[in-house]
Coordinates of C-alpha atoms in Angstrom, one line a residue:
Chain X
M264 CA -91.1 56.9 11.9
S265 CA -94.8 56.7 11.8
F266 CA -97.2 59.7 11.8
R267 CA -98.2 59.1 15.4
Q268 CA -96.9 57.2 18.4
P269 CA -99.0 54.1 19.3
S270 CA -101.5 54.4 22.2
V271 CA -104.1 52.2 23.8
L272 CA -106.7 55.0 23.7
P273 CA -109.2 54.9 20.9
G274 CA -110.8 57.7 18.8
F275 CA -107.7 59.3 17.2
G276 CA -109.1 58.8 13.7
L277 CA -112.5 60.2 14.5
T278 CA -111.4 63.2 16.5
F279 CA -108.3 64.1 14.4
G280 CA -110.4 63.7 11.2
F281 CA -113.2 65.9 12.5
T282 CA -110.8 68.5 13.8
T283 CA -108.9 68.9 10.6
F284 CA -112.0 68.7 8.4
F285 CA -113.9 71.3 10.4
L286 CA -110.7 73.5 10.6
S287 CA -110.3 73.3 6.9
V288 CA -113.9 74.1 6.0
I289 CA -114.5 76.9 8.5
V290 CA -111.0 78.5 8.7
L291 CA -108.5 77.5 6.2
L292 CA -110.5 77.4 2.9
P293 CA -112.1 80.9 3.5
L294 CA -108.7 82.3 4.3
A295 CA -107.3 80.8 1.1
A296 CA -110.1 82.5 -0.7
L297 CA -108.9 85.9 0.6
V298 CA -105.3 85.2 -0.5
L299 CA -106.5 84.0 -3.9
A300 CA -108.7 87.0 -4.4
A301 CA -105.8 89.4 -3.8
A302 CA -103.5 87.2 -5.9
S303 CA -105.8 87.5 -8.9
M304 CA -105.1 91.3 -9.0
H305 CA -102.4 92.6 -11.2
W306 CA -99.5 93.7 -9.0
S307 CA -99.6 97.3 -10.1
E308 CA -103.3 97.4 -9.1
F309 CA -102.4 95.8 -5.7
V310 CA -99.7 98.3 -5.0
H311 CA -102.1 101.1 -6.1
V312 CA -104.7 100.0 -3.5
V313 CA -102.3 99.1 -0.7
L314 CA -100.1 102.2 -1.0
S315 CA -102.8 104.8 -1.7
P316 CA -102.6 107.9 0.5
R317 CA -105.9 106.9 2.2
A318 CA -104.5 103.4 3.0
L319 CA -101.2 104.9 4.2
G320 CA -103.1 107.3 6.5
S321 CA -105.1 104.4 8.0
Y322 CA -101.9 102.3 8.6
R323 CA -100.4 105.3 10.4
L324 CA -103.4 105.6 12.7
S325 CA -103.9 101.8 13.2
F326 CA -100.2 101.2 14.0
G327 CA -99.6 104.4 15.9
A328 CA -102.7 104.1 18.1
S329 CA -102.1 100.3 18.7
F330 CA -98.5 100.9 19.6
L331 CA -99.4 103.7 22.0
A332 CA -102.2 101.6 23.5
A333 CA -99.8 98.6 24.0
T334 CA -97.2 100.9 25.6
I335 CA -99.8 102.4 28.0
N336 CA -100.8 98.8 28.8
L337 CA -97.2 97.8 29.3
V338 CA -96.9 100.4 32.0
F339 CA -100.3 100.2 33.6
G340 CA -100.6 96.5 33.0
F341 CA -97.4 96.0 35.1
I342 CA -98.6 98.3 37.8
I343 CA -102.1 96.6 38.0
A344 CA -100.5 93.1 37.9
W345 CA -98.1 94.1 40.6
T346 CA -100.8 95.6 42.8
L347 CA -103.0 92.5 42.4
V348 CA -100.1 90.0 43.1
R349 CA -98.3 91.8 45.9
Y350 CA -100.8 93.8 47.8
E351 CA -103.8 93.0 49.9
F352 CA -106.6 95.6 49.9
P353 CA -110.4 95.6 50.1
G354 CA -112.0 94.6 46.8
R355 CA -108.8 93.0 45.4
K356 CA -110.6 89.9 44.3
L357 CA -113.4 91.9 42.6
I358 CA -110.8 94.0 40.7
D359 CA -109.0 90.8 39.7
A360 CA -112.2 89.3 38.2
L361 CA -113.1 92.6 36.5
I362 CA -109.8 92.7 34.6
D363 CA -111.3 90.2 32.1
M364 CA -114.4 92.4 31.6
P365 CA -113.2 94.0 28.3
F366 CA -112.6 90.5 27.0
A367 CA -116.1 89.3 27.8
L368 CA -117.8 92.6 26.9
P369 CA -119.0 93.0 23.3
T370 CA -116.9 95.6 21.6
A371 CA -119.9 97.6 20.5
V372 CA -120.9 98.1 24.1
S373 CA -117.4 99.2 25.0
G374 CA -117.5 101.6 22.1
I375 CA -120.7 103.4 22.9
A376 CA -120.0 103.5 26.6
L377 CA -116.5 105.0 26.2
T378 CA -117.8 107.5 23.7
T379 CA -120.5 108.6 26.1
V380 CA -118.0 108.9 29.1
F381 CA -115.4 110.9 27.1
A382 CA -117.8 113.0 24.9
H383 CA -117.7 116.8 25.7
N384 CA -120.6 116.4 28.1
G385 CA -119.7 113.0 29.5
W386 CA -118.6 112.1 33.0
I387 CA -114.9 112.5 32.3
G388 CA -115.0 114.4 29.0
R389 CA -116.5 117.5 30.6
Y390 CA -113.5 117.9 32.8
L391 CA -111.0 117.3 29.9
E392 CA -112.8 119.7 27.5
P393 CA -111.8 122.9 29.4
L394 CA -108.2 121.7 29.5
G395 CA -108.3 121.6 25.7
V396 CA -108.1 117.8 25.6
K397 CA -110.6 116.3 23.1
V398 CA -110.8 112.6 23.3
A399 CA -114.0 111.5 21.5
Y400 CA -113.8 111.7 17.7
T401 CA -110.0 112.1 17.7
W402 CA -107.0 109.8 17.5
L403 CA -106.9 110.0 21.3
G404 CA -110.2 108.3 21.5
V405 CA -109.0 105.6 19.1
T406 CA -106.0 105.0 21.5
L407 CA -108.3 104.9 24.5
A408 CA -110.7 102.3 23.0
L409 CA -107.7 100.2 22.0
T410 CA -106.2 100.6 25.5
L411 CA -109.4 99.3 27.0
I412 CA -109.9 96.3 24.8
S413 CA -106.3 95.1 25.0
M414 CA -105.8 95.7 28.7
P415 CA -106.6 92.2 29.9
F416 CA -103.9 90.7 27.6
A417 CA -101.2 92.8 29.2
V418 CA -102.3 92.2 32.8
R419 CA -102.9 88.5 32.4
A420 CA -99.5 88.0 30.7
V421 CA -97.6 89.6 33.6
Q422 CA -99.5 88.2 36.6
P423 CA -98.2 84.6 36.5
A424 CA -94.6 85.8 35.9
L425 CA -94.8 88.1 38.9
L426 CA -96.0 85.1 41.0
E427 CA -92.9 83.3 40.0
V428 CA -90.4 85.9 41.1
Q429 CA -88.4 84.2 43.9
R430 CA -89.1 86.4 46.9
D431 CA -86.3 84.8 48.9
L432 CA -83.9 86.2 46.3
E433 CA -85.3 89.6 46.8
E434 CA -85.1 89.2 50.6
A435 CA -81.5 88.0 50.4
A436 CA -80.6 91.0 48.2
E437 CA -82.2 93.4 50.7
T438 CA -80.6 91.8 53.8
L439 CA -77.3 92.2 51.9
G440 CA -78.1 95.9 51.7
A441 CA -79.4 96.2 48.2
H442 CA -81.6 99.2 47.5
R443 CA -85.3 98.5 46.5
F444 CA -84.7 99.9 43.0
Y445 CA -81.6 97.8 42.6
V446 CA -83.6 94.7 43.5
F447 CA -86.3 95.7 41.0
R448 CA -83.7 96.3 38.2
H449 CA -81.6 93.1 38.8
I450 CA -84.0 90.5 40.2
I451 CA -87.6 91.4 39.4
L452 CA -87.2 92.9 35.9
P453 CA -85.2 90.1 34.4
T454 CA -87.7 87.5 35.5
V455 CA -90.8 89.3 34.2
L456 CA -89.2 90.8 31.0
P457 CA -90.3 88.1 28.6
A458 CA -93.8 88.2 30.1
L459 CA -93.9 92.0 29.8
L460 CA -92.9 91.8 26.1
T461 CA -95.3 89.0 25.4
G462 CA -98.1 91.1 27.0
F463 CA -97.1 94.1 24.9
T464 CA -97.2 92.1 21.7
L465 CA -100.5 90.4 22.5
A466 CA -102.1 93.7 23.3
F467 CA -100.6 95.2 20.1
A468 CA -101.9 92.3 18.0
R469 CA -105.4 92.6 19.6
A470 CA -105.5 96.3 19.1
L471 CA -104.4 96.2 15.4
G472 CA -107.5 94.3 14.3
E473 CA -110.1 95.9 16.5
Y474 CA -113.1 97.3 14.8
G475 CA -116.2 97.4 17.0
S476 CA -115.2 99.7 19.8
V477 CA -113.2 102.1 17.6
I478 CA -115.7 103.1 15.0
F479 CA -118.0 104.7 17.6
I480 CA -115.3 106.9 19.2
A481 CA -113.2 107.6 16.1
G482 CA -115.2 110.0 14.1
N483 CA -114.0 108.0 11.0
L484 CA -112.6 110.9 8.9
P485 CA -110.5 109.7 6.0
M486 CA -106.8 110.2 6.5
K487 CA -107.3 111.4 10.1
T488 CA -109.4 109.0 12.2
E489 CA -110.0 106.1 9.9
I490 CA -108.5 102.8 10.9
T491 CA -107.5 100.1 8.4
P492 CA -110.3 97.6 9.3
L493 CA -112.8 100.4 8.6
L494 CA -111.2 101.1 5.2
I495 CA -111.7 97.4 4.4
V496 CA -115.4 97.7 5.3
I497 CA -115.8 100.8 3.1
H498 CA -114.2 98.9 0.2
L499 CA -116.6 96.0 0.8
E500 CA -119.6 98.4 0.9
E501 CA -118.6 99.8 -2.5
F502 CA -118.5 96.1 -3.7
D503 CA -114.7 96.6 -4.4
Y504 CA -113.9 93.1 -3.2
Q505 CA -110.4 93.1 -4.6
G506 CA -109.4 96.3 -2.9
A507 CA -110.8 95.0 0.3
A508 CA -108.9 91.7 -0.2
A509 CA -105.7 93.5 -0.9
L510 CA -105.9 95.5 2.3
G511 CA -107.0 92.3 4.1
V512 CA -103.9 90.4 2.9
V513 CA -101.7 93.2 4.2
M514 CA -103.3 93.0 7.6
L515 CA -103.1 89.2 7.5
V516 CA -99.4 89.2 6.8
I517 CA -98.8 91.7 9.6
S518 CA -100.9 89.5 12.0
F519 CA -98.7 86.5 11.1
V520 CA -95.5 88.5 11.8
V521 CA -96.9 89.6 15.2
L522 CA -98.0 86.0 16.0
L523 CA -94.5 84.7 15.1
A524 CA -93.0 87.4 17.4
I525 CA -95.3 86.2 20.2
N526 CA -94.3 82.6 19.8
L527 CA -90.6 83.5 19.7
L528 CA -91.0 85.6 22.9
Q529 CA -92.7 82.8 24.7
T530 CA -90.1 80.3 23.7
W531 CA -87.4 82.8 24.9
G532 CA -89.3 83.2 28.2
R533 CA -89.6 79.5 28.8
R534 CA -85.9 78.9 28.0
R535 CA -84.8 81.7 30.4
H536 CA -87.1 80.2 33.0
V537 CA -85.7 76.7 32.7
R538 CA -82.1 78.0 32.8
G539 CA -82.9 80.1 35.9
A540 CA -84.4 77.1 37.7
R541 CA -81.2 75.0 37.2
Chain P
M1040 CA -106.9 103.1 59.9
A1041 CA -107.3 100.1 57.7
A1042 CA -103.7 100.4 56.6
A1043 CA -102.0 98.8 59.6
A1044 CA -104.2 95.9 60.3
P1045 CA -104.4 94.0 57.0
A1046 CA -100.7 94.6 56.3
A1047 CA -99.9 92.7 59.5
L1048 CA -102.1 89.9 58.5
T1049 CA -100.8 89.3 55.0
G1050 CA -97.3 88.5 56.2
D1051 CA -95.9 91.3 54.0
A1052 CA -94.9 93.2 57.0
R1053 CA -92.8 90.4 58.4
R1054 CA -90.5 90.4 55.4
P1055 CA -87.3 92.3 55.6
G1056 CA -87.4 95.8 54.1
Q1057 CA -91.2 95.6 53.7
H1058 CA -92.3 97.9 56.5
T1059 CA -90.3 101.0 55.6
W1060 CA -91.8 104.3 55.0
L1061 CA -90.8 104.2 51.3
H1062 CA -92.4 100.8 50.9
S1063 CA -95.8 101.8 52.2
M1064 CA -95.6 105.0 50.0
V1065 CA -95.0 102.8 46.9
R1066 CA -97.7 100.4 48.0
W1067 CA -100.4 103.1 48.2
L1068 CA -99.2 104.8 45.1
F1069 CA -99.5 101.6 43.1
I1070 CA -102.9 100.8 44.5
A1071 CA -104.1 104.4 43.8
V1072 CA -102.7 104.4 40.2
S1073 CA -104.3 101.0 39.5
L1074 CA -107.7 101.9 40.8
T1075 CA -107.7 105.3 39.1
F1076 CA -106.8 103.8 35.7
L1077 CA -109.4 101.0 36.0
A1078 CA -112.0 103.5 37.2
A1079 CA -111.5 105.8 34.3
V1080 CA -111.1 103.2 31.5
L1081 CA -113.3 100.4 32.7
L1082 CA -115.6 101.2 35.6
A1083 CA -116.9 104.5 34.3
P1084 CA -118.0 103.0 30.9
L1085 CA -119.6 100.1 32.7
A1086 CA -121.6 102.4 35.0
T1087 CA -122.5 104.6 32.0
V1088 CA -124.2 101.7 30.3
F1089 CA -126.7 101.4 33.2
A1090 CA -126.9 105.1 33.9
M1091 CA -127.9 105.8 30.2
A1092 CA -130.2 102.8 30.0
F1093 CA -132.2 104.0 33.1
E1094 CA -131.9 107.7 32.2
R1095 CA -135.6 108.1 31.6
G1096 CA -136.6 105.6 34.3
L1097 CA -137.6 102.0 34.6
Q1098 CA -140.7 102.3 32.4
A1099 CA -138.7 103.7 29.4
Y1100 CA -136.1 101.0 29.9
L1101 CA -138.7 98.2 29.8
R1102 CA -140.6 99.8 26.9
S1103 CA -137.5 99.7 24.7
F1104 CA -137.7 95.9 24.7
A1105 CA -141.3 96.0 23.4
D1106 CA -139.9 97.4 20.1
P1107 CA -140.4 94.6 17.6
D1108 CA -137.0 95.2 16.0
T1109 CA -135.3 95.0 19.3
A1110 CA -137.1 91.7 20.1
A1111 CA -136.2 90.4 16.7
A1112 CA -132.5 91.3 17.3
I1113 CA -132.6 89.4 20.6
R1114 CA -134.2 86.4 19.0
L1115 CA -131.6 86.3 16.2
T1116 CA -128.7 86.5 18.6
L1117 CA -130.1 83.7 20.7
T1118 CA -130.8 81.5 17.6
T1119 CA -127.2 82.1 16.3
A1120 CA -125.7 81.2 19.6
L1121 CA -127.9 78.2 19.9
V1122 CA -126.5 76.8 16.7
V1123 CA -122.9 78.0 16.9
V1124 CA -122.0 77.2 20.5
P1125 CA -122.9 73.5 20.4
I1126 CA -121.0 73.0 17.1
N1127 CA -117.9 74.8 18.4
T1128 CA -118.2 72.8 21.7
M1129 CA -118.2 69.5 19.7
F1130 CA -115.2 70.7 17.7
G1131 CA -113.4 71.8 20.9
L1132 CA -114.0 68.4 22.5
A1133 CA -112.8 66.5 19.4
A1134 CA -109.7 68.8 19.0
A1135 CA -108.8 68.5 22.6
W1136 CA -109.1 64.7 22.6
A1137 CA -106.9 64.4 19.4
I1138 CA -104.3 66.9 20.6
A1139 CA -104.1 66.0 24.4
K1140 CA -104.4 62.2 24.2
F1141 CA -102.1 61.5 21.3
E1142 CA -98.6 62.3 20.1
F1143 CA -98.4 63.0 16.4
R1144 CA -96.3 65.0 14.0
G1145 CA -97.4 68.5 13.2
K1146 CA -99.2 68.9 16.5
S1147 CA -97.9 72.4 17.3
I1148 CA -98.9 73.5 13.7
L1149 CA -102.4 72.2 14.4
I1150 CA -102.6 74.2 17.6
T1151 CA -101.4 77.3 15.9
L1152 CA -104.0 76.9 13.2
I1153 CA -106.8 76.5 15.7
D1154 CA -105.7 79.8 17.4
L1155 CA -105.6 81.5 14.0
P1156 CA -109.1 83.2 14.2
L1157 CA -108.0 85.0 17.4
A1158 CA -105.1 86.7 15.5
I1159 CA -107.3 87.9 12.6
S1160 CA -109.2 91.2 12.6
P1161 CA -113.0 90.5 12.9
V1162 CA -113.5 92.5 9.7
I1163 CA -111.3 90.0 7.8
S1164 CA -113.2 87.1 9.4
G1165 CA -116.4 88.5 7.9
M1166 CA -114.9 89.5 4.6
I1167 CA -113.6 86.0 3.7
F1168 CA -117.2 84.8 3.7
V1169 CA -118.3 87.7 1.5
L1170 CA -115.5 86.8 -0.9
L1171 CA -116.9 83.3 -1.1
F1172 CA -120.6 83.7 -1.0
G1173 CA -121.3 87.4 -1.7
L1174 CA -123.0 88.5 -4.9
H1175 CA -119.7 89.1 -6.6
G1176 CA -118.0 86.3 -4.7
W1177 CA -116.8 82.9 -6.0
F1178 CA -120.1 81.1 -5.4
G1179 CA -122.3 84.2 -5.8
V1180 CA -123.7 83.4 -9.2
W1181 CA -124.3 79.8 -8.4
L1182 CA -126.1 80.7 -5.2
R1183 CA -128.3 83.2 -6.9
E1184 CA -129.2 80.8 -9.6
H1185 CA -130.4 78.4 -7.0
D1186 CA -132.1 81.1 -5.0
L1187 CA -130.0 80.7 -2.0
S1188 CA -128.6 83.5 0.1
I1189 CA -125.8 83.2 2.7
I1190 CA -124.5 86.7 2.8
F1191 CA -127.0 89.3 4.2
A1192 CA -128.9 86.3 5.7
L1193 CA -128.8 84.0 8.7
P1194 CA -126.3 81.4 7.4
G1195 CA -123.7 84.1 6.8
I1196 CA -124.1 85.4 10.3
M1197 CA -123.8 81.9 11.7
L1198 CA -120.7 81.2 9.6
A1199 CA -118.9 84.4 10.6
T1200 CA -119.8 83.9 14.3
M1201 CA -118.6 80.3 14.1
F1202 CA -115.2 81.4 12.6
V1203 CA -114.7 84.1 15.3
T1204 CA -115.6 81.9 18.3
F1205 CA -114.0 78.8 16.8
P1206 CA -111.0 78.4 19.2
Y1207 CA -112.5 79.2 22.6
V1208 CA -113.6 75.8 23.8
A1209 CA -110.6 74.0 22.3
R1210 CA -108.2 76.5 23.9
E1211 CA -109.8 76.0 27.3
L1212 CA -109.7 72.2 27.1
I1213 CA -106.4 71.4 25.4
P1214 CA -104.1 72.6 28.3
L1215 CA -106.4 71.2 30.9
M1216 CA -106.5 67.7 29.4
Q1217 CA -102.8 67.8 28.8
Q1218 CA -102.2 68.7 32.4
L1219 CA -104.5 65.9 33.7
G1220 CA -102.7 63.2 31.7
N1221 CA -104.0 59.9 30.2
A1222 CA -103.4 57.4 33.1
E1223 CA -107.1 57.1 34.1
E1224 CA -108.3 56.7 30.5
E1225 CA -105.7 54.1 29.8
A1226 CA -106.7 52.2 32.9
A1227 CA -110.4 52.3 31.8
I1228 CA -109.6 51.0 28.3
T1229 CA -107.4 48.3 29.6
L1230 CA -110.1 47.2 32.0
G1231 CA -112.4 46.8 29.0
A1232 CA -114.4 50.0 28.8
G1233 CA -115.3 51.3 25.4
G1234 CA -114.1 54.6 23.9
W1235 CA -117.4 56.4 24.5
M1236 CA -117.9 55.0 28.0
T1237 CA -114.3 56.1 28.9
F1238 CA -115.1 59.6 27.6
F1239 CA -118.4 60.0 29.4
R1240 CA -117.5 58.3 32.6
V1241 CA -113.8 59.1 33.0
T1242 CA -112.8 62.2 31.0
L1243 CA -115.9 64.3 31.0
P1244 CA -116.2 64.4 34.9
K1245 CA -112.5 65.5 35.1
I1246 CA -112.8 68.3 32.6
R1247 CA -116.3 69.5 33.3
W1248 CA -115.4 72.8 34.9
G1249 CA -113.0 73.8 32.1
L1250 CA -115.7 72.8 29.6
V1251 CA -118.3 74.9 31.4
Y1252 CA -116.1 78.0 31.3
G1253 CA -115.1 77.4 27.6
V1254 CA -118.8 77.1 26.6
V1255 CA -119.8 80.2 28.6
L1256 CA -116.9 82.2 27.1
C1257 CA -117.7 81.0 23.6
N1258 CA -121.3 81.9 24.1
A1259 CA -120.4 85.4 25.4
R1260 CA -118.2 86.1 22.4
A1261 CA -120.8 84.6 20.0
M1262 CA -123.6 86.8 21.3
G1263 CA -121.4 89.9 21.3
E1264 CA -119.5 89.6 18.0
F1265 CA -119.7 92.8 16.1
G1266 CA -117.1 93.3 13.4
A1267 CA -117.4 90.0 11.5
V1268 CA -121.2 89.9 11.7
S1269 CA -121.4 93.5 10.7
V1270 CA -119.7 92.7 7.4
V1271 CA -121.9 89.8 6.5
S1272 CA -125.3 90.9 7.9
G1273 CA -126.4 93.7 5.6
H1274 CA -128.1 95.4 8.6
I1275 CA -131.7 94.6 7.7
R1276 CA -133.8 95.7 10.6
G1277 CA -135.9 93.0 12.1
L1278 CA -134.3 90.4 9.9
T1279 CA -130.5 90.3 10.0
N1280 CA -129.7 92.6 12.9
T1281 CA -128.1 90.9 15.9
M1282 CA -128.1 92.6 19.3
P1283 CA -124.7 94.4 18.8
L1284 CA -125.7 95.6 15.3
H1285 CA -129.0 96.8 16.7
I1286 CA -127.1 98.7 19.4
E1287 CA -125.2 100.5 16.6
I1288 CA -128.4 101.4 14.7
L1289 CA -130.2 102.7 17.8
Y1290 CA -127.2 104.7 18.9
N1291 CA -126.7 106.3 15.5
E1292 CA -130.4 107.3 15.6
Y1293 CA -129.8 109.0 18.9
N1294 CA -132.1 106.5 20.6
F1295 CA -129.7 106.3 23.6
V1296 CA -132.1 104.6 26.0
G1297 CA -132.9 101.9 23.5
A1298 CA -129.2 101.4 22.6
F1299 CA -128.0 101.2 26.2
A1300 CA -130.9 99.0 27.2
V1301 CA -129.8 96.4 24.7
A1302 CA -126.2 97.0 25.8
S1303 CA -127.1 96.5 29.4
L1304 CA -128.3 92.9 28.6
L1305 CA -125.0 92.1 26.9
T1306 CA -123.1 93.7 29.9
L1307 CA -125.0 91.5 32.3
L1308 CA -124.1 88.5 30.1
A1309 CA -120.4 89.5 30.3
A1310 CA -120.7 89.9 34.1
L1311 CA -122.3 86.5 34.3
T1312 CA -119.4 85.0 32.3
L1313 CA -116.9 86.4 34.8
V1314 CA -119.0 85.1 37.7
V1315 CA -118.8 81.6 36.1
K1316 CA -115.1 82.0 35.5
T1317 CA -114.6 83.0 39.2
L1318 CA -116.7 80.0 40.4
V1319 CA -114.8 77.6 38.1
E1320 CA -111.5 78.8 39.4
R1321 CA -112.7 78.4 42.9
T1322 CA -113.3 74.7 42.3
G1323 CA -109.5 74.4 42.3
Y1324 CA -109.0 74.1 38.6
R1325 CA -106.4 76.7 37.7
R1326 CA -106.2 78.3 34.3
R1327 CA -102.9 79.5 32.7

């Protein structure tokens, strides 16, 4: 079997060559440099950096806050997607367009704006402060920033799946006397479950690597409100390239695992969809 | 008041079990929860950007752009985008042509590799170039001997931005071109048109709206990139500070009007991006 199937269209050599060349120079070679830099460390050194108390503290915050943000988006993402797909209300189209705002907005802008709103004298922060809830400069602020920047991924993953729910099935169930909750549990949820999980994982992956919006609201205290990407930057600023590379490789491996999970979830979702259509 | 009329129009009310008391309760609860969540997390911060930028009035807002460092930051961001976006657009077109028009082995691996920068923390995206070209990096000594600087200079900022915004045009075009198929291009070639002519006269008109959105999104991300650029820039005022980095400096100096004035420009750019997206979707071309 040859490398590619024959086609009358020209330009394969040119475009494929340019694509792979550019991809290698801009993406793959620099990433290989990262892996090699970490590989040149002695393994005891590597473990020392990667499992230092400060690094462990940053993993705890990065993973905990990202997981919490993705969970919040799982719930609110579903509610927002449902509202946008199923209900008609004034301003629906505007809200639908605004969902992508955190995606288009620079993270530094999200960061300073969120910090201002949730600071002790901010629009929302001033009402939370008397209740004893401090958001800015705590782990709660980190979670909030991660929730904002990963929100579009959760909503946009669920929206198309909700459109595909077969409403005649819902109606049939209801005419046969099924309760609304029963319909949700047995017809709607199974259809959107792969999309919900994909949205959760996408949001989690996006939150894990986030830097710009978090550093403004976090306070950045070692062990307490210091995320892993910030710890990498601190290593770099001290010219400790190897330490930074070691932490970078840890994050890279985790990103790959999450990416793999997303691909598996999407394959699972497609397979369920095909089987359901038969 | 408004509750009864639109419900009757949407056809929701005609469906069985859709006009019960419980249903309308759930409906208003969902709308209220959605709007409250979005108002607190999204709309309040957006409004704050402009409220803070105009806190001391229009004069102070406009004066903040007269600051030479701010003007230099805006210039640097524009220069970077002017170089990065066309290169990534060319790459996106080439990648989409190779992937959508031909069947070859390892195609899904290639697509995954193109998406890779999206899965990587921006800090790592910047760091890899520091490891290569930084003072203690692989080529650091060689670069210094030849009096070249990449890190803490314009080329580093461009490289990091290129890496981060690398997939956007390609991601927009690949599914679109796959969906549109090859029949028209094949007809053009069979009738004797050349490759370039086929591309410009047949393919480009078909994909132009997807291309427009891909370019606009790539531009918004390029102008707004913070993490990766922050690592490679060195934060030299007036020289290597892009707009997002300059926002950070002004903010940390408690110059809130200045910081939010620059932020307001980037917010407007993001809003413009969404407007383009909405218009593009209205042309009938559906994303996702």
